[in-house]
Short mmCIF file of C-alpha atoms in Angstrom, two decimals:
data_model
loop_
_atom_site.label_atom_id
_atom_site.label_comp_id
_atom_site.label_asym_id
_atom_site.label_seq_id
_atom_site.Cartn_x
_atom_site.Cartn_y
_atom_site.Cartn_z
CA MET A 1 1.04 -2.79 -21.49
CA ALA A 2 0.33 0.49 -19.70
CA LEU A 3 3.81 1.90 -20.19
CA LEU A 4 3.44 1.30 -23.95
CA ASP A 5 0.24 3.13 -24.05
CA VAL A 6 1.63 6.14 -22.15
CA CYS A 7 4.75 6.44 -24.22
CA GLY A 8 3.04 5.94 -27.50
CA ALA A 9 3.57 2.77 -29.70
CA PRO A 10 5.62 3.01 -32.72
CA ARG A 11 3.74 2.68 -36.02
CA GLY A 12 2.73 -0.72 -37.12
CA GLN A 13 1.60 -3.72 -35.51
CA ARG A 14 2.82 -4.27 -31.88
CA GLU A 15 4.76 -7.54 -31.22
CA ASP A 16 3.03 -10.39 -29.72
CA TRP A 17 4.87 -10.27 -26.46
CA ALA A 18 3.10 -6.79 -25.78
CA PHE A 19 -0.01 -8.65 -25.36
CA PRO A 20 0.27 -11.24 -22.56
CA HIS A 21 -3.49 -11.47 -22.32
CA ALA A 22 -4.23 -11.47 -25.90
CA GLY A 23 -7.93 -11.80 -25.65
CA SER A 24 -8.59 -9.17 -22.92
CA ARG A 25 -8.17 -6.04 -24.74
CA GLN A 26 -10.61 -6.93 -27.46
CA ARG A 27 -13.34 -7.87 -24.84
CA SER A 28 -15.44 -4.95 -24.00
CA ASP A 29 -16.11 -4.31 -20.32
CA PRO A 30 -19.85 -4.82 -19.36
CA GLY A 31 -20.21 -0.97 -18.94
CA HIS A 32 -20.03 -0.42 -22.61
CA TYR A 33 -21.99 -3.38 -23.71
CA SER A 34 -23.48 -2.51 -27.12
CA PHE A 35 -26.00 -5.24 -27.50
CA SER A 36 -24.17 -6.32 -30.55
CA LEU A 37 -25.32 -3.27 -32.45
CA ARG A 38 -21.96 -2.91 -33.81
CA SER A 39 -20.55 -6.45 -33.74
CA PRO A 40 -21.19 -9.68 -31.94
CA GLU A 41 -19.87 -9.64 -28.49
CA LEU A 42 -20.34 -11.24 -25.19
CA ALA A 43 -19.27 -9.68 -21.77
CA LEU A 44 -17.73 -12.75 -19.89
CA PRO A 45 -15.00 -13.07 -17.33
CA LEU A 46 -11.95 -14.59 -18.85
CA GLY A 47 -11.89 -18.51 -18.87
CA MET A 48 -15.46 -18.63 -17.71
CA GLN A 49 -17.63 -21.48 -19.12
CA PRO A 50 -21.02 -20.82 -17.60
CA THR A 51 -22.68 -24.08 -18.87
CA GLU A 52 -19.90 -26.22 -17.50
CA PHE A 53 -19.86 -24.21 -14.27
CA PHE A 54 -23.55 -24.84 -13.52
CA ARG A 55 -23.44 -28.69 -14.53
CA SER A 56 -20.51 -29.05 -12.10
CA LEU A 57 -22.74 -27.71 -9.30
CA GLY A 58 -25.52 -30.09 -9.96
CA GLY A 59 -26.21 -33.32 -8.39
CA ASN A 60 -24.07 -35.36 -10.78
CA GLY A 61 -20.82 -33.31 -10.24
CA GLU A 62 -17.96 -34.04 -8.05
CA ARG A 63 -19.07 -31.49 -5.51
CA ASN A 64 -22.25 -32.20 -3.70
CA ILE A 65 -23.45 -28.61 -3.62
CA GLN A 66 -26.79 -27.93 -5.10
CA ILE A 67 -27.40 -24.46 -6.12
CA GLU A 68 -31.16 -24.16 -6.80
CA MET A 69 -32.18 -21.27 -8.65
CA ALA A 70 -35.18 -19.80 -6.55
CA HIS A 71 -38.00 -18.55 -8.33
CA GLY A 72 -39.91 -17.60 -5.31
CA THR A 73 -42.37 -14.97 -6.09
CA THR A 74 -45.70 -14.06 -7.46
CA THR A 75 -46.27 -11.28 -9.95
CA LEU A 76 -49.04 -10.60 -12.21
CA ALA A 77 -50.39 -8.03 -14.66
CA PHE A 78 -53.51 -7.79 -16.79
CA LYS A 79 -55.18 -5.33 -19.24
CA PHE A 80 -58.64 -4.05 -18.87
CA GLN A 81 -60.73 -1.08 -20.27
CA HIS A 82 -58.95 1.52 -18.23
CA GLY A 83 -55.41 0.43 -18.76
CA LEU A 84 -53.28 -2.11 -16.87
CA ILE A 85 -53.05 -3.50 -13.32
CA VAL A 86 -49.68 -4.69 -12.13
CA ALA A 87 -49.42 -6.31 -8.78
CA VAL A 88 -46.49 -8.12 -7.06
CA ASP A 89 -45.56 -9.55 -3.78
CA SER A 90 -42.37 -8.65 -1.78
CA ARG A 91 -40.88 -11.59 -0.37
CA ALA A 92 -37.13 -12.58 -1.20
CA SER A 93 -36.30 -16.12 -0.23
CA ALA A 94 -33.12 -18.08 -0.34
CA GLY A 95 -33.81 -21.64 -0.16
CA ASN A 96 -35.97 -22.20 3.02
CA TYR A 97 -34.83 -18.86 4.47
CA ILE A 98 -36.75 -15.73 4.10
CA GLY A 99 -34.32 -13.02 3.20
CA THR A 100 -36.58 -9.96 3.36
CA LEU A 101 -40.15 -8.97 3.00
CA THR A 102 -39.51 -5.50 1.67
CA VAL A 103 -38.17 -6.27 -1.85
CA ASN A 104 -39.55 -3.92 -4.70
CA LYS A 105 -40.25 -6.25 -7.54
CA VAL A 106 -41.36 -3.62 -9.80
CA ILE A 107 -38.81 -1.41 -11.52
CA GLU A 108 -40.03 1.99 -12.54
CA MET A 109 -38.11 2.62 -15.78
CA ASN A 110 -39.82 5.89 -16.62
CA PRO A 111 -43.12 7.41 -15.88
CA TYR A 112 -44.79 5.39 -18.60
CA LEU A 113 -42.96 1.96 -18.30
CA LEU A 114 -42.84 -0.67 -15.57
CA GLY A 115 -40.98 -3.92 -15.32
CA THR A 116 -41.85 -6.68 -12.85
CA MET A 117 -39.13 -9.15 -11.69
CA SER A 118 -39.26 -12.78 -10.75
CA GLY A 119 -36.55 -15.43 -10.69
CA CYS A 120 -33.06 -14.54 -9.69
CA ALA A 121 -33.10 -11.19 -7.98
CA ALA A 122 -29.75 -10.11 -9.26
CA ASP A 123 -30.34 -10.86 -12.89
CA CYS A 124 -33.66 -9.13 -12.82
CA GLN A 125 -32.31 -6.06 -11.13
CA TYR A 126 -29.25 -5.81 -13.39
CA TRP A 127 -30.82 -6.46 -16.83
CA GLU A 128 -33.87 -4.28 -16.10
CA ARG A 129 -31.84 -1.41 -14.97
CA LEU A 130 -29.79 -1.78 -18.12
CA LEU A 131 -32.95 -1.69 -20.06
CA ALA A 132 -34.04 1.44 -18.36
CA LYS A 133 -30.79 3.04 -19.36
CA GLU A 134 -31.34 2.00 -22.97
CA CYS A 135 -34.92 3.27 -22.98
CA ARG A 136 -33.47 6.52 -21.76
CA LEU A 137 -30.90 6.69 -24.40
CA TYR A 138 -33.69 5.96 -27.04
CA TYR A 139 -35.63 8.96 -25.91
CA LEU A 140 -32.64 11.23 -25.92
CA ARG A 141 -31.71 10.10 -29.50
CA ASN A 142 -35.12 9.92 -31.07
CA GLY A 143 -36.95 12.68 -29.13
CA GLU A 144 -39.77 10.38 -28.42
CA ARG A 145 -40.46 7.68 -25.79
CA ILE A 146 -39.69 4.08 -26.58
CA SER A 147 -42.67 1.88 -27.34
CA VAL A 148 -43.55 -1.06 -25.03
CA SER A 149 -42.83 -3.57 -27.81
CA ALA A 150 -39.44 -2.12 -28.57
CA ALA A 151 -38.44 -2.17 -24.83
CA SER A 152 -39.49 -5.79 -24.42
CA LYS A 153 -37.80 -6.72 -27.66
CA LEU A 154 -34.45 -5.06 -26.36
CA LEU A 155 -34.82 -7.05 -23.07
CA SER A 156 -35.64 -10.28 -24.98
CA ASN A 157 -32.64 -9.75 -27.28
CA MET A 158 -30.32 -9.36 -24.20
CA MET A 159 -31.71 -12.65 -22.84
CA CYS A 160 -31.22 -14.44 -26.14
CA GLN A 161 -27.59 -13.38 -26.21
CA TYR A 162 -27.06 -15.19 -22.87
CA ARG A 163 -29.33 -18.19 -23.53
CA GLY A 164 -28.15 -21.35 -21.90
CA MET A 165 -25.86 -19.52 -19.59
CA GLY A 166 -27.97 -19.83 -16.46
CA LEU A 167 -29.83 -16.47 -16.31
CA SER A 168 -33.02 -16.74 -14.69
CA MET A 169 -35.56 -14.12 -15.11
CA GLY A 170 -39.23 -13.79 -15.91
CA SER A 171 -40.47 -10.35 -16.37
CA MET A 172 -43.50 -8.44 -17.53
CA ILE A 173 -42.99 -5.16 -19.41
CA CYS A 174 -46.04 -2.95 -18.93
CA GLY A 175 -46.62 0.45 -20.26
CA TRP A 176 -48.72 2.83 -22.31
CA ASP A 177 -47.41 4.14 -25.65
CA LYS A 178 -48.71 5.61 -28.77
CA LYS A 179 -50.46 2.18 -29.68
CA GLY A 180 -52.25 2.07 -26.31
CA PRO A 181 -51.54 -0.13 -23.42
CA GLY A 182 -48.99 -2.68 -23.93
CA LEU A 183 -48.06 -5.87 -21.88
CA TYR A 184 -45.22 -8.25 -22.75
CA TYR A 185 -43.92 -11.25 -20.93
CA VAL A 186 -40.14 -11.66 -21.26
CA ASP A 187 -38.22 -14.66 -20.10
CA ALA A 188 -34.43 -15.69 -19.73
CA ASP A 189 -34.89 -18.43 -22.45
CA GLY A 190 -35.61 -15.49 -24.84
CA THR A 191 -39.44 -15.94 -24.95
CA ARG A 192 -41.36 -12.78 -25.54
CA LEU A 193 -45.17 -12.83 -25.61
CA SER A 194 -47.61 -10.10 -25.90
CA GLY A 195 -50.93 -10.79 -24.11
CA ASN A 196 -53.82 -9.51 -21.95
CA MET A 197 -52.98 -11.31 -18.81
CA PHE A 198 -49.80 -12.89 -17.30
CA SER A 199 -48.58 -14.21 -14.03
CA THR A 200 -45.13 -15.31 -13.15
CA GLY A 201 -43.24 -17.06 -10.27
CA SER A 202 -43.91 -19.93 -8.03
CA GLY A 203 -47.10 -18.66 -6.97
CA CYS A 204 -48.42 -17.90 -10.55
CA SER A 205 -50.72 -20.87 -10.84
CA HIS A 206 -52.65 -19.79 -7.65
CA ALA A 207 -52.85 -16.24 -9.09
CA TYR A 208 -53.99 -17.37 -12.48
CA GLY A 209 -56.86 -19.22 -10.63
CA VAL A 210 -58.18 -16.27 -8.97
CA MET A 211 -57.61 -13.92 -11.93
CA ASP A 212 -59.25 -16.33 -14.40
CA THR A 213 -62.26 -16.42 -12.14
CA GLY A 214 -62.90 -12.79 -11.74
CA TYR A 215 -61.53 -11.20 -14.88
CA ARG A 216 -63.67 -9.41 -17.29
CA PRO A 217 -62.33 -6.73 -19.76
CA ASP A 218 -64.92 -4.13 -18.70
CA LEU A 219 -63.83 -4.27 -14.97
CA SER A 220 -64.01 -0.77 -13.22
CA ILE A 221 -60.75 0.56 -11.64
CA GLU A 222 -61.94 -0.43 -8.14
CA GLU A 223 -62.87 -3.95 -9.31
CA ALA A 224 -59.62 -4.50 -11.23
CA CYS A 225 -57.59 -3.48 -8.16
CA ASP A 226 -59.37 -5.69 -5.95
CA LEU A 227 -59.02 -8.62 -8.39
CA GLY A 228 -55.18 -8.10 -8.56
CA ARG A 229 -55.09 -7.67 -4.78
CA ARG A 230 -57.00 -10.90 -4.20
CA ALA A 231 -54.89 -12.74 -6.71
CA ILE A 232 -51.70 -11.98 -4.98
CA VAL A 233 -53.03 -12.59 -1.41
CA HIS A 234 -54.28 -16.02 -2.16
CA ALA A 235 -51.02 -16.96 -3.92
CA THR A 236 -48.97 -15.74 -0.89
CA HIS A 237 -51.36 -17.71 1.39
CA ARG A 238 -50.64 -21.03 -0.41
CA ASP A 239 -47.13 -20.53 -1.85
CA SER A 240 -44.45 -20.49 0.79
CA TYR A 241 -42.14 -18.59 -1.37
CA SER A 242 -44.37 -15.54 -1.66
CA GLY A 243 -45.48 -13.02 0.93
CA GLY A 244 -44.88 -9.74 2.40
CA VAL A 245 -46.98 -6.84 0.91
CA VAL A 246 -48.95 -6.51 -2.31
CA ASN A 247 -47.49 -3.65 -4.32
CA MET A 248 -49.86 -2.47 -6.87
CA TYR A 249 -49.63 -0.27 -9.92
CA HIS A 250 -52.23 1.16 -12.21
CA VAL A 251 -50.93 2.22 -15.67
CA LYS A 252 -52.93 4.67 -17.42
CA GLU A 253 -52.69 6.84 -20.52
CA ASP A 254 -50.86 9.58 -18.64
CA GLY A 255 -48.40 7.24 -16.77
CA TRP A 256 -48.46 4.79 -13.93
CA LEU A 257 -49.69 5.40 -10.47
CA LYS A 258 -48.81 3.36 -7.33
CA VAL A 259 -52.06 2.34 -6.02
CA GLU A 260 -51.06 0.71 -2.71
CA SER A 261 -48.65 -1.26 -0.71
CA THR A 262 -50.67 -3.51 1.72
CA ASP A 263 -49.69 -6.29 4.02
CA VAL A 264 -51.05 -9.54 2.72
CA SER A 265 -51.71 -10.95 6.23
CA ASP A 266 -54.05 -8.07 7.04
CA LEU A 267 -55.79 -8.52 3.73
CA MET A 268 -56.15 -12.34 4.32
CA TYR A 269 -57.93 -11.52 7.75
CA GLN A 270 -60.25 -9.15 5.99
CA TYR A 271 -61.18 -11.59 3.42
CA ARG A 272 -61.72 -14.41 6.12
CA GLU A 273 -64.03 -12.09 8.21
CA ALA A 274 -65.88 -11.06 5.08
CA SER A 275 -66.65 -14.60 4.29
CA GLN A 276 -67.86 -15.39 7.65
CA MET B 1 1.86 -6.86 -41.09
CA ALA B 2 -0.43 -4.04 -40.23
CA SER B 3 -3.93 -5.22 -40.20
CA GLN B 4 -5.54 -1.82 -39.81
CA TYR B 5 -4.76 1.49 -41.44
CA ASP B 6 -3.08 3.89 -39.16
CA ARG B 7 -3.30 7.17 -41.15
CA ALA B 8 -6.31 9.31 -41.57
CA ILE B 9 -6.92 10.75 -45.06
CA THR B 10 -9.36 13.40 -44.05
CA VAL B 11 -7.40 15.91 -41.96
CA PHE B 12 -7.86 19.52 -41.21
CA SER B 13 -6.22 22.08 -43.54
CA PRO B 14 -4.42 24.97 -41.65
CA ASP B 15 -7.50 27.37 -42.23
CA GLY B 16 -9.96 24.74 -40.65
CA HIS B 17 -11.28 23.10 -43.70
CA LEU B 18 -11.77 19.30 -44.32
CA LEU B 19 -10.42 19.43 -47.84
CA GLN B 20 -11.35 15.96 -48.57
CA VAL B 21 -14.95 16.61 -47.63
CA GLU B 22 -14.97 19.85 -49.76
CA TYR B 23 -13.57 17.82 -52.80
CA ALA B 24 -16.31 15.24 -52.36
CA GLN B 25 -18.80 18.07 -52.61
CA GLU B 26 -17.25 19.02 -55.79
CA ALA B 27 -17.81 15.44 -57.00
CA VAL B 28 -21.50 15.78 -56.12
CA LYS B 29 -21.81 18.93 -58.25
CA LYS B 30 -20.64 16.90 -61.21
CA GLY B 31 -23.66 14.46 -60.80
CA SER B 32 -26.72 14.89 -62.62
CA THR B 33 -29.44 17.10 -61.18
CA VAL B 34 -32.08 15.87 -58.58
CA VAL B 35 -34.91 17.96 -57.32
CA GLY B 36 -37.09 17.23 -54.38
CA ILE B 37 -40.48 18.80 -53.44
CA ARG B 38 -42.47 18.32 -50.43
CA GLY B 39 -46.17 19.02 -51.09
CA ALA B 40 -49.11 19.00 -48.78
CA ASP B 41 -50.03 15.31 -49.39
CA ILE B 42 -47.22 14.20 -51.50
CA VAL B 43 -43.47 14.13 -51.98
CA VAL B 44 -42.02 14.34 -55.38
CA LEU B 45 -38.39 13.35 -56.61
CA GLY B 46 -37.27 14.26 -60.08
CA VAL B 47 -33.97 13.35 -61.57
CA GLU B 48 -32.08 14.26 -64.79
CA LYS B 49 -31.22 11.15 -66.58
CA LYS B 50 -27.68 11.05 -67.90
CA SER B 51 -27.49 10.24 -71.60
CA VAL B 52 -26.36 6.75 -72.14
CA ALA B 53 -24.40 5.04 -75.00
CA LYS B 54 -26.43 3.69 -77.83
CA LEU B 55 -25.96 -0.04 -76.97
CA GLN B 56 -26.54 0.49 -73.11
CA ASP B 57 -29.72 -0.79 -71.73
CA GLU B 58 -30.89 2.23 -69.67
CA ARG B 59 -33.54 0.60 -67.67
CA ILE B 60 -30.95 -0.60 -65.06
CA VAL B 61 -29.69 2.90 -64.25
CA ARG B 62 -31.83 3.94 -61.33
CA LYS B 63 -31.07 7.06 -59.31
CA ILE B 64 -34.31 6.91 -57.29
CA CYS B 65 -34.31 3.97 -54.99
CA ALA B 66 -36.83 2.84 -52.28
CA LEU B 67 -35.31 2.38 -48.86
CA ASP B 68 -38.63 0.95 -47.36
CA ASP B 69 -42.31 1.17 -48.36
CA HIS B 70 -42.59 4.65 -47.00
CA VAL B 71 -39.25 6.06 -47.67
CA CYS B 72 -37.18 6.71 -50.64
CA MET B 73 -34.11 8.63 -51.78
CA ALA B 74 -32.32 9.93 -54.86
CA PHE B 75 -28.59 10.88 -54.92
CA ALA B 76 -26.25 13.02 -56.91
CA GLY B 77 -22.47 12.11 -57.15
CA LEU B 78 -20.61 8.90 -57.29
CA THR B 79 -23.05 6.00 -58.17
CA ALA B 80 -20.82 3.24 -56.69
CA ASP B 81 -20.73 5.08 -53.30
CA ALA B 82 -24.41 5.55 -53.49
CA ARG B 83 -24.98 1.87 -53.82
CA VAL B 84 -23.04 1.14 -50.61
CA VAL B 85 -24.90 3.80 -48.76
CA ILE B 86 -28.34 2.66 -50.03
CA ASN B 87 -27.68 -0.81 -49.10
CA ARG B 88 -26.74 0.06 -45.59
CA ALA B 89 -29.73 2.08 -45.20
CA ARG B 90 -31.98 -0.53 -46.50
CA VAL B 91 -30.61 -3.06 -43.91
CA GLU B 92 -31.02 -0.62 -41.22
CA CYS B 93 -34.64 0.00 -42.12
CA GLN B 94 -35.24 -3.66 -41.79
CA SER B 95 -33.09 -3.99 -38.55
CA HIS B 96 -35.22 -1.13 -36.97
CA LYS B 97 -38.41 -2.85 -37.83
CA LEU B 98 -37.12 -6.06 -36.21
CA THR B 99 -36.01 -4.55 -33.01
CA VAL B 100 -38.46 -1.76 -32.55
CA GLU B 101 -41.48 -3.38 -34.46
CA ASP B 102 -42.17 -0.07 -36.10
CA PRO B 103 -41.06 1.26 -39.51
CA VAL B 104 -38.38 3.85 -39.44
CA THR B 105 -39.25 7.64 -39.38
CA VAL B 106 -37.65 9.63 -42.27
CA GLU B 107 -35.67 11.64 -39.84
CA TYR B 108 -34.21 8.40 -38.21
CA ILE B 109 -33.04 6.82 -41.42
CA THR B 110 -31.73 10.33 -42.65
CA ARG B 111 -29.75 10.53 -39.31
CA PHE B 112 -28.47 7.12 -39.79
CA ILE B 113 -27.19 7.91 -43.35
CA ALA B 114 -25.64 11.11 -42.09
CA THR B 115 -23.91 9.37 -39.10
CA LEU B 116 -22.55 6.87 -41.50
CA LYS B 117 -21.11 9.51 -43.79
CA GLN B 118 -19.55 11.27 -40.94
CA LYS B 119 -17.95 8.30 -39.75
CA TYR B 120 -16.13 8.00 -43.15
CA THR B 121 -14.76 11.54 -42.58
CA GLN B 122 -13.17 10.52 -39.33
CA SER B 123 -11.79 7.10 -40.06
CA ASN B 124 -8.33 5.69 -40.79
CA GLY B 125 -7.71 4.99 -44.38
CA ARG B 126 -11.09 5.96 -45.74
CA ARG B 127 -12.33 8.71 -47.83
CA PRO B 128 -15.79 10.55 -47.51
CA PHE B 129 -18.70 9.11 -49.56
CA GLY B 130 -19.01 11.37 -52.82
CA ILE B 131 -22.86 11.72 -52.71
CA SER B 132 -25.50 13.96 -51.46
CA ALA B 133 -28.79 12.46 -51.03
CA LEU B 134 -32.48 13.72 -50.96
CA ILE B 135 -34.50 11.56 -48.61
CA VAL B 136 -38.20 11.75 -48.91
CA GLY B 137 -41.25 9.82 -47.20
CA PHE B 138 -44.12 9.90 -45.04
CA ASP B 139 -44.06 9.15 -41.33
CA ASN B 140 -46.79 7.21 -39.38
CA ASP B 141 -48.26 10.40 -38.34
CA GLY B 142 -48.98 11.21 -41.99
CA ILE B 143 -46.63 14.27 -42.32
CA PRO B 144 -44.58 14.49 -45.47
CA ARG B 145 -40.84 14.98 -45.08
CA LEU B 146 -37.76 15.87 -47.27
CA TYR B 147 -34.20 15.81 -45.91
CA GLN B 148 -31.03 16.47 -47.54
CA THR B 149 -27.64 14.99 -46.59
CA ASP B 150 -24.10 15.89 -47.86
CA PRO B 151 -20.69 14.24 -47.79
CA SER B 152 -19.71 16.02 -44.59
CA GLY B 153 -22.47 14.10 -42.79
CA THR B 154 -24.93 17.04 -41.97
CA TYR B 155 -28.50 16.82 -42.74
CA HIS B 156 -31.30 19.43 -42.86
CA ALA B 157 -34.98 19.39 -43.61
CA TRP B 158 -36.22 21.18 -46.57
CA LYS B 159 -39.63 22.18 -48.22
CA ALA B 160 -37.84 21.94 -51.63
CA ASN B 161 -34.34 21.42 -52.80
CA ALA B 162 -32.17 20.42 -55.58
CA ILE B 163 -28.61 18.85 -55.71
CA GLY B 164 -26.06 18.03 -58.51
CA ARG B 165 -25.26 19.99 -61.53
CA SER B 166 -26.92 23.39 -61.81
CA ALA B 167 -28.45 22.85 -58.34
CA LYS B 168 -28.12 26.57 -57.81
CA THR B 169 -30.16 27.47 -60.70
CA VAL B 170 -32.86 25.09 -59.92
CA ARG B 171 -33.00 26.13 -56.31
CA GLU B 172 -33.36 29.75 -57.30
CA PHE B 173 -36.28 28.78 -59.50
CA LEU B 174 -37.84 26.91 -56.66
CA GLU B 175 -37.36 29.85 -54.25
CA LYS B 176 -39.38 32.05 -56.66
CA ASN B 177 -42.05 29.50 -57.56
CA TYR B 178 -42.51 27.38 -54.32
CA THR B 179 -45.92 28.90 -53.13
CA GLU B 180 -48.71 27.56 -51.08
CA ASP B 181 -50.64 27.43 -54.36
CA ALA B 182 -47.98 25.66 -56.20
CA ILE B 183 -48.13 22.77 -53.89
CA ALA B 184 -51.77 22.86 -53.14
CA ASN B 185 -52.58 19.53 -54.68
CA ASP B 186 -50.65 16.56 -55.96
CA SER B 187 -50.62 17.46 -59.74
CA GLU B 188 -49.42 20.99 -59.00
CA ALA B 189 -46.43 19.71 -56.91
CA ILE B 190 -45.59 17.27 -59.83
CA LYS B 191 -45.64 20.10 -62.33
CA LEU B 192 -43.51 22.39 -60.15
CA ALA B 193 -40.95 19.58 -59.90
CA ILE B 194 -41.02 19.12 -63.84
CA ARG B 195 -40.76 22.90 -64.39
CA ALA B 196 -37.83 23.12 -62.08
CA LEU B 197 -36.07 20.29 -63.84
CA LEU B 198 -36.78 21.62 -67.35
CA GLU B 199 -34.88 24.78 -66.26
CA VAL B 200 -31.64 22.85 -66.68
CA VAL B 201 -32.49 19.57 -68.51
CA GLN B 202 -31.78 19.89 -72.16
CA SER B 203 -33.94 17.84 -74.17
CA GLY B 204 -37.18 17.86 -72.18
CA GLY B 205 -39.17 14.91 -70.91
CA LYS B 206 -37.04 12.16 -72.38
CA ASN B 207 -34.30 12.90 -69.99
CA ILE B 208 -36.44 13.14 -66.78
CA GLU B 209 -37.28 10.43 -64.18
CA LEU B 210 -40.06 11.09 -61.73
CA ALA B 211 -41.36 9.39 -58.54
CA ILE B 212 -43.81 10.27 -55.91
CA ILE B 213 -44.91 8.94 -52.48
CA GLY B 214 -48.37 9.62 -51.26
CA ARG B 215 -49.62 9.36 -47.75
CA LYS B 216 -49.92 5.72 -46.89
CA GLN B 217 -49.07 4.68 -50.53
CA PRO B 218 -45.88 3.04 -51.72
CA LEU B 219 -43.22 4.67 -54.08
CA LYS B 220 -44.73 5.29 -57.57
CA MET B 221 -42.21 5.58 -60.49
CA PHE B 222 -43.51 7.38 -63.63
CA SER B 223 -43.30 5.74 -66.81
CA ALA B 224 -41.96 7.56 -69.87
CA LYS B 225 -45.45 8.04 -71.21
CA GLU B 226 -46.72 9.53 -67.97
CA ILE B 227 -43.73 11.77 -67.81
CA GLU B 228 -44.37 12.86 -71.41
CA LEU B 229 -48.01 13.65 -70.53
CA GLN B 230 -46.93 15.94 -67.54
CA VAL B 231 -44.40 17.76 -69.60
CA ASN B 232 -46.86 18.61 -72.30
CA GLU B 233 -49.43 19.80 -69.83
CA THR B 234 -46.65 21.86 -68.27
CA GLY B 235 -45.89 23.26 -71.69
CA LYS B 236 -49.56 24.03 -72.41
CA LYS B 237 -49.80 25.88 -69.09
CA LYS B 238 -46.73 27.91 -70.12
CA GLU B 239 -48.29 28.80 -73.48
CA GLU B 240 -51.61 29.81 -71.85
CA ALA B 241 -49.76 31.96 -69.32
CA LYS B 242 -47.80 33.60 -72.18
CA LYS B 243 -50.99 34.24 -74.20
CA LYS B 244 -52.67 35.81 -71.19
CA LYS B 245 -49.67 38.23 -70.68
CA SER B 246 -49.51 39.14 -74.34
CA LYS B 247 -53.28 39.81 -74.45
CA LYS B 248 -52.93 41.99 -71.43
CA THR B 249 -50.17 44.08 -72.84
CA ALA B 250 -51.74 44.42 -76.28
#
């Protein structure tokens, strides 16, 4: 009760009638989410049962609305001798409709850390921005930049908390820290894997095909960029949910560098002409 | 029925002091002496063992505790309070390893302990912890560190320090004798710690407990025999120094 707060409550426990929404005061609002550092908590709207909600929207529910979680995208990242290459497409689709061709699917968390996004755009953007905030706080508290493994661990812990509630996110956390180049794949199921090469999204199998054919750990920077470029372009060519431009980043010891943002159709024509 | 305390115990006095915190510092001054020394490649913790009753098994009383493989601490003050703090610090060391996939830095765990102590000076129904701690260890970068925390929740880095009973005497001794030569190698640093403790400990080596951490090495507690050895060597050195002096004057 607002009036009670302003006037000041008398000492002792307040009567039960003073709390009509008994649960609401104890729930923390999402802006102060503490990631269970202090006590287990979940930021949920009142009365919300996410698993029930999603089941009700599926084919067997009373309503005949099917919400398909679109995973339309192709993103990839791989390590090589000169660091990391991160390449993503830029198409956002809503079912069969292309929403936009100019989405930025890489979030620049700090000059040394990148996160890619695939899956539900809103989930990716929200959680990775929250991760960027946590990384910044880590730097301010500890006087040194967060490691890639710690950043990816924070993100996967956030995902584990909401496991089974319908989050859809497949992300790669890429960066360079004291231990060298770091590449982690983090998933909305709470999966967290370290590796040398990952690709996510609906076009990932096409991208893997091209990358696996041309990958060597001792690629030069030019060759690595070309490999990433080709992988995205060929994936966008065959996967209808990917397209737009190739956004490519190169992560080095002194930070990341945005290499290019090239239209995939132009590149496809170039490759066609070159092979003829 | 009230489920939470609604009154603070630690409140300001009219002249700006937190009396409960200052009383806690008095409790620390009653505890047995602890000395910590930061050498070039080693950190040393020495404590004065309190005399125990005849029938008591003294092996259980441990004032030097490992918080992790590379960090340890010794405390002066209320043993029971220390147990709580040490347990929380140990959990935090592992929690940090789990989340960040890196061992804690000495500064981080000191900051955690200091923050914990400060929380208890600003909470309803709680009194401050009655301990000061000396936290030593090596970080991943191989630099040795020594920190001291006190009941108010502040922490500082030190080259050498003492807490507990007669801490002032020991600190004055250290201020005179802590030189680059004195900590040049490991055995010199250990001897400095023993000499500092012997200033205030009555019955010599039997009442001293010693522990060291070396770079990339875990905590090593000295056995009673090893301490006896070190004390004798220190005694011999003192004799030689005296002889040299008397020769010079004669």
